[in-house]
Amino acid sequence: MTAFESPSFGSRVKSMLKLDFYRLFNTPLFYIMLAIAAIIPAMVLGLSVVETTGAPQSTSQYAANTPQIEMPAFDYTWQLIETSENFTGEESGGFDLAGFANINMLYIFAGLLMAIFVAHDYSSGFVKNIFTVHSKKIDYVLSKSAIGIFSGAGMIVMYVCGTVLAGAFTGKSFELGVSGFGGLVFCLVSKMLLMGVFCPLFLSIAVFFRSKLWLTIVFTFLLGMMFYPVASFGTTLDSTVIAPLAALVAGGAGALAFGTVSNLFLKKRDLA
């Protein structure tokens, strides 16, 4: 390559990835997020145990007619990740948190980590140096999506470790779905692949609001809740090999669609 030739796409992306992963591994927040991911299952399962073994609930007319917001009563440990297709539980009579108090909240955590990275790039002015010296807009999108997906997958691993420890300490059953251990593996792999949908989505929010981190956080939570059903679609403990294949297609399509949106935002807006 001569002095007048611009770096190739591959070398630009490699340089951007190297920079971002160096920053990631030297950022305490990354390790804090991993620790939180491991602690969450213990907290959720612990609160569930307290709720189901604590003092009797009031039998007053007011309590009977008022919708209750309760922690779900988990019947087995892996329900912290997902349920089986054939799982049937009793209705709690209130707002059931089982759909939220599980591994799917990690998609939002991965989005928040990317949001902080992007907001820092803009607030510090570092983004100008990136685009004028190191990289192009698409390289930035690919690299930030990669660290989001990588971080999200790491959080999933830590969440599973925390789930195992929480189940062991509370004495919950490690019952699996009809697909057995394979169903659990397919479920977890699918969860990781679906990071390809959520991380580019949250990245598009981050690059739109740039240094306005509080707005990014608000919209990350809002859109995260709207897209929450996607995280559970077809990814149960009864999953087969079809689940990760479908998640791979969905993740690829989501990465392409939302990555294009992020790239468009970066091109249409200035770097201030």
mmCIF file of C-alpha atoms in Angstrom:
data_model
loop_
_atom_site.group_PDB
_atom_site.id
_atom_site.type_symbol
_atom_site.label_atom_id
_atom_site.label_comp_id
_atom_site.label_asym_id
_atom_site.label_seq_id
_atom_site.Cartn_x
_atom_site.Cartn_y
_atom_site.Cartn_z
ATOM 1 C CA MET A 1 0.000 0.000 0.000
ATOM 2 C CA THR A 2 1.402 3.389 -1.008
ATOM 3 C CA ALA A 3 1.143 6.607 0.965
ATOM 4 C CA PHE A 4 -1.752 7.729 -1.257
ATOM 5 C CA GLU A 5 -3.843 4.596 -0.866
ATOM 6 C CA SER A 6 -6.512 4.476 1.804
ATOM 7 C CA PRO A 7 -6.589 1.474 4.157
ATOM 8 C CA SER A 8 -8.681 -1.468 2.993
ATOM 9 C CA PHE A 9 -12.045 -2.245 4.533
ATOM 10 C CA GLY A 10 -10.623 -5.250 6.359
ATOM 11 C CA SER A 11 -7.713 -3.342 7.867
ATOM 12 C CA ARG A 12 -9.974 -0.466 8.931
ATOM 13 C CA VAL A 13 -12.457 -2.764 10.683
ATOM 14 C CA LYS A 14 -9.626 -4.722 12.310
ATOM 15 C CA SER A 15 -8.097 -1.502 13.625
ATOM 16 C CA MET A 16 -11.456 -0.279 14.935
ATOM 17 C CA LEU A 17 -12.194 -3.613 16.593
ATOM 18 C CA LYS A 18 -8.783 -3.667 18.220
ATOM 19 C CA LEU A 19 -9.340 -0.182 19.605
ATOM 20 C CA ASP A 20 -12.840 -0.907 20.897
ATOM 21 C CA PHE A 21 -11.991 -4.241 22.489
ATOM 22 C CA TYR A 22 -8.952 -2.688 24.159
ATOM 23 C CA ARG A 23 -11.228 -0.027 25.636
ATOM 24 C CA LEU A 24 -13.811 -2.656 26.614
ATOM 25 C CA PHE A 25 -11.340 -4.842 28.500
ATOM 26 C CA ASN A 26 -9.925 -1.796 30.275
ATOM 27 C CA THR A 27 -13.316 -0.412 31.277
ATOM 28 C CA PRO A 28 -14.438 -1.319 34.820
ATOM 29 C CA LEU A 29 -18.084 -0.978 33.765
ATOM 30 C CA PHE A 30 -17.765 -4.077 31.564
ATOM 31 C CA TYR A 31 -16.774 -6.221 34.535
ATOM 32 C CA ILE A 32 -19.431 -4.596 36.707
ATOM 33 C CA MET A 33 -22.052 -5.567 34.123
ATOM 34 C CA LEU A 34 -20.768 -9.156 34.118
ATOM 35 C CA ALA A 35 -20.945 -9.254 37.912
ATOM 36 C CA ILE A 36 -24.497 -7.865 37.889
ATOM 37 C CA ALA A 37 -25.514 -10.489 35.323
ATOM 38 C CA ALA A 38 -24.264 -13.215 37.676
ATOM 39 C CA ILE A 39 -25.990 -11.704 40.730
ATOM 40 C CA ILE A 40 -29.415 -11.121 39.143
ATOM 41 C CA PRO A 41 -30.533 -14.807 39.194
ATOM 42 C CA ALA A 42 -29.694 -15.090 42.887
ATOM 43 C CA MET A 43 -31.662 -11.932 43.657
ATOM 44 C CA VAL A 44 -34.684 -12.972 41.598
ATOM 45 C CA LEU A 45 -34.771 -16.519 42.925
ATOM 46 C CA GLY A 46 -34.118 -15.317 46.472
ATOM 47 C CA LEU A 47 -37.012 -12.857 46.308
ATOM 48 C CA SER A 48 -39.202 -15.606 44.881
ATOM 49 C CA VAL A 49 -38.376 -17.870 47.821
ATOM 50 C CA VAL A 50 -39.107 -15.073 50.304
ATOM 51 C CA GLU A 51 -42.410 -14.296 48.573
ATOM 52 C CA THR A 52 -43.599 -17.893 48.602
ATOM 53 C CA THR A 53 -42.381 -18.784 52.114
ATOM 54 C CA GLY A 54 -42.946 -15.493 53.932
ATOM 55 C CA ALA A 55 -45.891 -14.170 55.905
ATOM 56 C CA PRO A 56 -49.402 -14.983 54.662
ATOM 57 C CA GLN A 57 -50.948 -12.421 52.377
ATOM 58 C CA SER A 58 -53.800 -10.249 53.571
ATOM 59 C CA THR A 59 -57.252 -11.624 53.003
ATOM 60 C CA SER A 60 -58.998 -8.264 53.215
ATOM 61 C CA GLN A 61 -61.543 -7.280 50.593
ATOM 62 C CA TYR A 62 -59.254 -4.479 49.422
ATOM 63 C CA ALA A 63 -56.316 -6.833 48.912
ATOM 64 C CA ALA A 64 -58.524 -9.338 47.119
ATOM 65 C CA ASN A 65 -59.768 -6.762 44.628
ATOM 66 C CA THR A 66 -56.459 -4.957 44.061
ATOM 67 C CA PRO A 67 -54.113 -6.207 41.311
ATOM 68 C CA GLN A 68 -50.925 -7.468 42.888
ATOM 69 C CA ILE A 69 -47.406 -7.126 41.512
ATOM 70 C CA GLU A 70 -45.523 -10.173 42.726
ATOM 71 C CA MET A 71 -42.345 -12.038 42.031
ATOM 72 C CA PRO A 72 -43.078 -15.244 40.116
ATOM 73 C CA ALA A 73 -42.905 -18.491 42.051
ATOM 74 C CA PHE A 74 -40.293 -20.470 40.139
ATOM 75 C CA ASP A 75 -40.869 -24.219 40.066
ATOM 76 C CA TYR A 76 -37.420 -25.091 38.758
ATOM 77 C CA THR A 77 -34.074 -23.370 38.361
ATOM 78 C CA TRP A 78 -33.940 -23.127 34.569
ATOM 79 C CA GLN A 79 -37.161 -21.136 34.572
ATOM 80 C CA LEU A 80 -34.886 -18.175 35.377
ATOM 81 C CA ILE A 81 -33.684 -18.507 31.784
ATOM 82 C CA GLU A 82 -36.828 -19.669 30.010
ATOM 83 C CA THR A 83 -39.727 -22.052 30.469
ATOM 84 C CA SER A 84 -40.604 -25.173 28.550
ATOM 85 C CA GLU A 85 -43.312 -25.235 25.936
ATOM 86 C CA ASN A 86 -45.156 -27.777 28.069
ATOM 87 C CA PHE A 87 -44.752 -25.859 31.327
ATOM 88 C CA THR A 88 -48.044 -24.940 32.963
ATOM 89 C CA GLY A 89 -48.246 -22.842 36.072
ATOM 90 C CA GLU A 90 -51.021 -21.396 38.117
ATOM 91 C CA GLU A 91 -52.105 -17.855 37.461
ATOM 92 C CA SER A 92 -50.867 -15.470 40.136
ATOM 93 C CA GLY A 93 -53.862 -13.171 39.855
ATOM 94 C CA GLY A 94 -51.590 -10.164 39.399
ATOM 95 C CA PHE A 95 -48.916 -8.802 37.123
ATOM 96 C CA ASP A 96 -46.602 -11.721 36.438
ATOM 97 C CA LEU A 97 -42.951 -10.695 36.303
ATOM 98 C CA ALA A 98 -41.836 -14.079 34.953
ATOM 99 C CA GLY A 99 -41.668 -12.643 31.456
ATOM 100 C CA PHE A 100 -39.234 -9.955 32.589
ATOM 101 C CA ALA A 101 -37.319 -11.469 35.508
ATOM 102 C CA ASN A 102 -35.177 -13.720 33.379
ATOM 103 C CA ILE A 103 -32.179 -13.750 31.092
ATOM 104 C CA ASN A 104 -33.852 -11.532 28.502
ATOM 105 C CA MET A 105 -33.119 -8.384 30.505
ATOM 106 C CA LEU A 106 -29.469 -8.792 29.470
ATOM 107 C CA TYR A 107 -30.311 -7.507 25.993
ATOM 108 C CA ILE A 108 -31.065 -4.134 27.551
ATOM 109 C CA PHE A 109 -27.883 -4.281 29.628
ATOM 110 C CA ALA A 110 -25.814 -4.845 26.485
ATOM 111 C CA GLY A 111 -27.569 -1.865 24.906
ATOM 112 C CA LEU A 112 -26.763 0.316 27.910
ATOM 113 C CA LEU A 113 -23.092 -0.626 27.716
ATOM 114 C CA MET A 114 -22.948 0.411 24.046
ATOM 115 C CA ALA A 115 -24.846 3.605 24.855
ATOM 116 C CA ILE A 116 -22.218 4.602 27.411
ATOM 117 C CA PHE A 117 -19.423 3.909 24.922
ATOM 118 C CA VAL A 118 -21.056 5.986 22.189
ATOM 119 C CA ALA A 119 -21.996 8.849 24.527
ATOM 120 C CA HIS A 120 -18.406 9.005 25.778
ATOM 121 C CA ASP A 121 -17.078 9.079 22.208
ATOM 122 C CA TYR A 122 -19.226 12.126 21.458
ATOM 123 C CA SER A 123 -18.950 13.967 24.781
ATOM 124 C CA SER A 124 -15.146 13.645 24.782
ATOM 125 C CA GLY A 125 -14.792 14.555 21.102
ATOM 126 C CA PHE A 126 -13.011 11.248 20.475
ATOM 127 C CA VAL A 127 -15.447 10.392 17.695
ATOM 128 C CA LYS A 128 -13.967 13.157 15.511
ATOM 129 C CA ASN A 129 -10.548 11.586 15.799
ATOM 130 C CA ILE A 130 -11.996 8.177 14.963
ATOM 131 C CA PHE A 131 -13.673 9.308 11.745
ATOM 132 C CA THR A 132 -10.902 11.593 10.529
ATOM 133 C CA VAL A 133 -7.965 9.301 11.242
ATOM 134 C CA HIS A 134 -8.948 5.713 11.894
ATOM 135 C CA SER A 135 -12.227 4.712 10.422
ATOM 136 C CA LYS A 136 -15.364 5.292 8.381
ATOM 137 C CA LYS A 137 -18.944 5.354 9.599
ATOM 138 C CA ILE A 138 -19.690 1.728 8.676
ATOM 139 C CA ASP A 139 -16.551 0.548 10.492
ATOM 140 C CA TYR A 140 -17.759 2.293 13.633
ATOM 141 C CA VAL A 141 -21.165 0.602 13.361
ATOM 142 C CA LEU A 142 -19.670 -2.852 12.857
ATOM 143 C CA SER A 143 -17.196 -2.465 15.695
ATOM 144 C CA LYS A 144 -19.694 -1.116 18.230
ATOM 145 C CA SER A 145 -22.199 -3.839 17.283
ATOM 146 C CA ALA A 146 -19.465 -6.447 17.757
ATOM 147 C CA ILE A 147 -18.560 -5.310 21.263
ATOM 148 C CA GLY A 148 -22.262 -5.173 22.143
ATOM 149 C CA ILE A 149 -22.859 -8.736 20.945
ATOM 150 C CA PHE A 150 -19.661 -9.972 22.600
ATOM 151 C CA SER A 151 -20.544 -8.267 25.896
ATOM 152 C CA GLY A 152 -24.107 -9.575 25.737
ATOM 153 C CA ALA A 153 -22.887 -13.135 25.154
ATOM 154 C CA GLY A 154 -20.514 -12.767 28.102
ATOM 155 C CA MET A 155 -23.354 -11.579 30.305
ATOM 156 C CA ILE A 156 -25.418 -14.602 29.270
ATOM 157 C CA VAL A 157 -22.584 -16.933 30.309
ATOM 158 C CA MET A 158 -22.286 -15.183 33.678
ATOM 159 C CA TYR A 159 -26.062 -15.259 34.134
ATOM 160 C CA VAL A 160 -26.079 -19.025 33.597
ATOM 161 C CA CYS A 161 -23.286 -19.435 36.160
ATOM 162 C CA GLY A 162 -25.274 -17.329 38.633
ATOM 163 C CA THR A 163 -28.409 -19.355 37.887
ATOM 164 C CA VAL A 164 -26.655 -22.638 38.672
ATOM 165 C CA LEU A 165 -25.309 -21.303 41.975
ATOM 166 C CA ALA A 166 -28.657 -19.745 42.922
ATOM 167 C CA GLY A 167 -30.504 -22.987 42.178
ATOM 168 C CA ALA A 168 -28.017 -25.003 44.194
ATOM 169 C CA PHE A 169 -28.205 -22.700 47.232
ATOM 170 C CA THR A 170 -32.009 -22.497 47.252
ATOM 171 C CA GLY A 171 -32.523 -26.193 46.550
ATOM 172 C CA LYS A 172 -34.590 -25.636 43.406
ATOM 173 C CA SER A 173 -34.968 -28.480 40.936
ATOM 174 C CA PHE A 174 -32.774 -28.492 37.820
ATOM 175 C CA GLU A 175 -35.564 -30.038 35.782
ATOM 176 C CA LEU A 176 -35.177 -29.575 32.026
ATOM 177 C CA GLY A 177 -37.648 -29.561 29.166
ATOM 178 C CA VAL A 178 -38.508 -32.529 27.008
ATOM 179 C CA SER A 179 -35.402 -31.857 24.894
ATOM 180 C CA GLY A 180 -33.142 -32.316 27.905
ATOM 181 C CA PHE A 181 -29.675 -30.756 28.052
ATOM 182 C CA GLY A 182 -29.662 -30.228 24.306
ATOM 183 C CA GLY A 183 -32.733 -28.014 24.588
ATOM 184 C CA LEU A 184 -30.963 -25.866 27.177
ATOM 185 C CA VAL A 185 -27.892 -25.490 24.941
ATOM 186 C CA PHE A 186 -29.976 -24.629 21.878
ATOM 187 C CA CYS A 187 -31.919 -22.111 23.969
ATOM 188 C CA LEU A 188 -28.760 -20.367 25.208
ATOM 189 C CA VAL A 189 -27.101 -20.327 21.780
ATOM 190 C CA SER A 190 -30.292 -18.807 20.359
ATOM 191 C CA LYS A 191 -30.250 -16.138 23.059
ATOM 192 C CA MET A 192 -26.695 -15.198 22.124
ATOM 193 C CA LEU A 193 -27.466 -15.072 18.409
ATOM 194 C CA LEU A 194 -30.472 -12.821 19.030
ATOM 195 C CA MET A 195 -28.010 -10.215 20.345
ATOM 196 C CA GLY A 196 -27.590 -9.550 16.622
ATOM 197 C CA VAL A 197 -31.096 -8.071 16.622
ATOM 198 C CA PHE A 198 -30.982 -6.086 19.847
ATOM 199 C CA CYS A 199 -27.455 -4.639 19.853
ATOM 200 C CA PRO A 200 -27.692 -2.965 16.406
ATOM 201 C CA LEU A 201 -31.158 -1.691 17.373
ATOM 202 C CA PHE A 202 -29.835 -0.091 20.549
ATOM 203 C CA LEU A 203 -26.781 1.197 18.695
ATOM 204 C CA SER A 204 -29.034 3.100 16.281
ATOM 205 C CA ILE A 205 -30.624 4.788 19.301
ATOM 206 C CA ALA A 206 -27.216 5.631 20.761
ATOM 207 C CA VAL A 207 -25.834 7.196 17.574
ATOM 208 C CA PHE A 208 -29.055 9.151 17.085
ATOM 209 C CA PHE A 209 -28.931 10.791 20.523
ATOM 210 C CA ARG A 210 -25.100 10.861 20.597
ATOM 211 C CA SER A 211 -23.864 12.516 23.828
ATOM 212 C CA LYS A 212 -27.371 12.713 25.351
ATOM 213 C CA LEU A 213 -26.932 9.542 27.375
ATOM 214 C CA TRP A 214 -30.091 9.970 29.462
ATOM 215 C CA LEU A 215 -32.261 10.021 26.337
ATOM 216 C CA THR A 216 -30.479 6.975 24.993
ATOM 217 C CA ILE A 217 -31.116 5.116 28.252
ATOM 218 C CA VAL A 218 -34.815 6.038 28.257
ATOM 219 C CA PHE A 219 -35.411 4.927 24.671
ATOM 220 C CA THR A 220 -33.280 1.810 25.123
ATOM 221 C CA PHE A 221 -35.588 0.719 27.937
ATOM 222 C CA LEU A 222 -38.727 1.654 26.015
ATOM 223 C CA LEU A 223 -37.770 -0.138 22.793
ATOM 224 C CA GLY A 224 -36.271 -2.975 24.792
ATOM 225 C CA MET A 225 -39.639 -3.620 26.408
ATOM 226 C CA MET A 226 -41.400 -3.344 23.033
ATOM 227 C CA PHE A 227 -39.059 -5.930 21.485
ATOM 228 C CA TYR A 228 -39.020 -8.144 24.597
ATOM 229 C CA PRO A 229 -41.275 -10.840 23.063
ATOM 230 C CA VAL A 230 -38.671 -11.336 20.311
ATOM 231 C CA ALA A 231 -36.195 -12.556 22.919
ATOM 232 C CA SER A 232 -38.492 -15.412 23.964
ATOM 233 C CA PHE A 233 -39.904 -16.320 20.574
ATOM 234 C CA GLY A 234 -38.953 -19.937 19.860
ATOM 235 C CA THR A 235 -36.173 -19.974 22.490
ATOM 236 C CA THR A 236 -37.538 -22.273 25.175
ATOM 237 C CA LEU A 237 -36.010 -25.180 27.064
ATOM 238 C CA ASP A 238 -37.687 -27.442 24.502
ATOM 239 C CA SER A 239 -35.729 -25.820 21.647
ATOM 240 C CA THR A 240 -34.268 -27.948 18.871
ATOM 241 C CA VAL A 241 -31.495 -27.152 16.410
ATOM 242 C CA ILE A 242 -34.047 -25.129 14.443
ATOM 243 C CA ALA A 243 -34.081 -22.456 17.166
ATOM 244 C CA PRO A 244 -30.434 -21.319 16.798
ATOM 245 C CA LEU A 245 -30.733 -21.476 13.012
ATOM 246 C CA ALA A 246 -33.796 -19.222 13.138
ATOM 247 C CA ALA A 247 -32.027 -16.933 15.628
ATOM 248 C CA LEU A 248 -29.016 -16.757 13.312
ATOM 249 C CA VAL A 249 -31.214 -15.639 10.421
ATOM 250 C CA ALA A 250 -33.073 -13.150 12.620
ATOM 251 C CA GLY A 251 -29.829 -11.853 14.098
ATOM 252 C CA GLY A 252 -28.287 -11.407 10.674
ATOM 253 C CA ALA A 253 -31.358 -9.647 9.319
ATOM 254 C CA GLY A 254 -31.567 -7.413 12.383
ATOM 255 C CA ALA A 255 -27.870 -6.547 12.221
ATOM 256 C CA LEU A 256 -28.193 -5.627 8.544
ATOM 257 C CA ALA A 257 -31.368 -3.568 8.997
ATOM 258 C CA PHE A 258 -30.455 -1.667 12.155
ATOM 259 C CA GLY A 259 -26.810 -1.402 11.140
ATOM 260 C CA THR A 260 -27.951 0.364 7.985
ATOM 261 C CA VAL A 261 -30.078 2.715 10.090
ATOM 262 C CA SER A 262 -27.119 3.511 12.361
ATOM 263 C CA ASN A 263 -24.880 4.152 9.382
ATOM 264 C CA LEU A 264 -27.526 6.474 7.911
ATOM 265 C CA PHE A 265 -27.804 8.428 11.181
ATOM 266 C CA LEU A 266 -24.036 8.854 11.291
ATOM 267 C CA LYS A 267 -23.882 10.081 7.707
ATOM 268 C CA LYS A 268 -26.797 12.515 7.995
ATOM 269 C CA ARG A 269 -25.799 14.112 11.307
ATOM 270 C CA ASP A 270 -22.684 16.074 12.180
ATOM 271 C CA LEU A 271 -20.156 14.931 14.779
ATOM 272 C CA ALA A 272 -20.752 17.758 17.258
#
